Amino acid sequence: MTVATEKKLDYQVADLSLAEWGRKEIRLAEQEMPGLMAVREEYRAAQPLAGQRVMGSLHMTIQTA
């Protein structure tokens, strides 16, 4: 589904019904990851990754489950 905002920014969303679930997950991460939130706050103004594509990978093991 392509969605256009009033500012004419087009983007694709695979399943818009998952938006609230995503917001909940972000709020949880903000509470559970204070170190990440500190980095977020430190670099908020500079935005050193602006315009870049960033990929992450999480390898789950029995110890981290």
PDB file of C-alpha atoms in Angstrom:
ATOM      1  CA  MET A   1       0.000   0.000   0.000  1.00  0.00           C
ATOM      2  CA  THR A   2       1.392   3.411  -0.894  1.00  0.00           C
ATOM      3  CA  VAL A   3       0.418   6.259   1.400  1.00  0.00           C
ATOM      4  CA  ALA A   4       0.837   9.953   0.575  1.00  0.00           C
ATOM      5  CA  THR A   5       0.833  12.546   3.337  1.00  0.00           C
ATOM      6  CA  GLU A   6      -0.141  16.183   3.035  1.00  0.00           C
ATOM      7  CA  LYS A   7       3.542  16.971   2.429  1.00  0.00           C
ATOM      8  CA  LYS A   8       3.494  14.604  -0.572  1.00  0.00           C
ATOM      9  CA  LEU A   9       5.970  12.168   1.001  1.00  0.00           C
ATOM     10  CA  ASP A  10       5.306   8.738  -0.481  1.00  0.00           C
ATOM     11  CA  TYR A  11       6.253   5.570   1.330  1.00  0.00           C
ATOM     12  CA  GLN A  12       5.213   1.941   1.329  1.00  0.00           C
ATOM     13  CA  VAL A  13       3.782   0.135   4.314  1.00  0.00           C
ATOM     14  CA  ALA A  14       3.369  -3.637   4.153  1.00  0.00           C
ATOM     15  CA  ASP A  15       0.678  -3.813   6.851  1.00  0.00           C
ATOM     16  CA  LEU A  16      -0.553  -0.561   8.365  1.00  0.00           C
ATOM     17  CA  SER A  17      -2.588  -2.505  10.935  1.00  0.00           C
ATOM     18  CA  LEU A  18       0.700  -3.307  12.717  1.00  0.00           C
ATOM     19  CA  ALA A  19       1.424   0.376  13.466  1.00  0.00           C
ATOM     20  CA  GLU A  20       0.111   0.304  17.041  1.00  0.00           C
ATOM     21  CA  TRP A  21       2.052  -2.886  17.789  1.00  0.00           C
ATOM     22  CA  GLY A  22       5.200  -1.181  16.469  1.00  0.00           C
ATOM     23  CA  ARG A  23       4.628   1.874  18.659  1.00  0.00           C
ATOM     24  CA  LYS A  24       4.210  -0.413  21.678  1.00  0.00           C
ATOM     25  CA  GLU A  25       7.488  -2.179  20.857  1.00  0.00           C
ATOM     26  CA  ILE A  26       9.287   1.167  20.543  1.00  0.00           C
ATOM     27  CA  ARG A  27       7.938   2.324  23.920  1.00  0.00           C
ATOM     28  CA  LEU A  28       9.090  -0.963  25.467  1.00  0.00           C
ATOM     29  CA  ALA A  29      12.570  -0.563  23.966  1.00  0.00           C
ATOM     30  CA  GLU A  30      12.783   2.980  25.327  1.00  0.00           C
ATOM     31  CA  GLN A  31      12.142   1.603  28.832  1.00  0.00           C
ATOM     32  CA  GLU A  32      14.279  -1.538  28.571  1.00  0.00           C
ATOM     33  CA  MET A  33      17.330  -0.105  26.756  1.00  0.00           C
ATOM     34  CA  PRO A  34      18.568   2.963  28.641  1.00  0.00           C
ATOM     35  CA  GLY A  35      22.005   2.743  27.006  1.00  0.00           C
ATOM     36  CA  LEU A  36      20.524   2.908  23.533  1.00  0.00           C
ATOM     37  CA  MET A  37      18.325   5.823  24.555  1.00  0.00           C
ATOM     38  CA  ALA A  38      21.392   7.663  25.905  1.00  0.00           C
ATOM     39  CA  VAL A  39      23.124   7.246  22.519  1.00  0.00           C
ATOM     40  CA  ARG A  40      19.942   8.410  20.791  1.00  0.00           C
ATOM     41  CA  GLU A  41      19.847  11.564  22.911  1.00  0.00           C
ATOM     42  CA  GLU A  42      23.581  12.252  22.487  1.00  0.00           C
ATOM     43  CA  TYR A  43      23.431  12.178  18.679  1.00  0.00           C
ATOM     44  CA  ARG A  44      19.911  13.559  18.174  1.00  0.00           C
ATOM     45  CA  ALA A  45      21.096  17.003  17.016  1.00  0.00           C
ATOM     46  CA  ALA A  46      24.083  15.888  14.910  1.00  0.00           C
ATOM     47  CA  GLN A  47      22.270  12.974  13.190  1.00  0.00           C
ATOM     48  CA  PRO A  48      25.513  11.412  11.903  1.00  0.00           C
ATOM     49  CA  LEU A  49      23.601   8.692  10.018  1.00  0.00           C
ATOM     50  CA  ALA A  50      21.162  11.011   8.249  1.00  0.00           C
ATOM     51  CA  GLY A  51      20.583   9.809   4.702  1.00  0.00           C
ATOM     52  CA  GLN A  52      22.292   6.470   5.319  1.00  0.00           C
ATOM     53  CA  ARG A  53      20.810   2.996   5.196  1.00  0.00           C
ATOM     54  CA  VAL A  54      21.442   1.021   8.342  1.00  0.00           C
ATOM     55  CA  MET A  55      21.024  -2.725   8.742  1.00  0.00           C
ATOM     56  CA  GLY A  56      21.107  -4.762  11.922  1.00  0.00           C
ATOM     57  CA  SER A  57      21.204  -8.428  12.724  1.00  0.00           C
ATOM     58  CA  LEU A  58      20.372 -10.202  15.955  1.00  0.00           C
ATOM     59  CA  HIS A  59      21.568 -13.738  16.512  1.00  0.00           C
ATOM     60  CA  MET A  60      19.431 -15.451  19.124  1.00  0.00           C
ATOM     61  CA  THR A  61      20.957 -18.213  21.203  1.00  0.00           C
ATOM     62  CA  ILE A  62      19.699 -20.197  24.175  1.00  0.00           C
ATOM     63  CA  GLN A  63      21.674 -17.861  26.444  1.00  0.00           C
ATOM     64  CA  THR A  64      20.024 -14.713  25.069  1.00  0.00           C
ATOM     65  CA  ALA A  65      16.495 -16.071  24.691  1.00  0.00           C
TER      66      ALA A  65
END
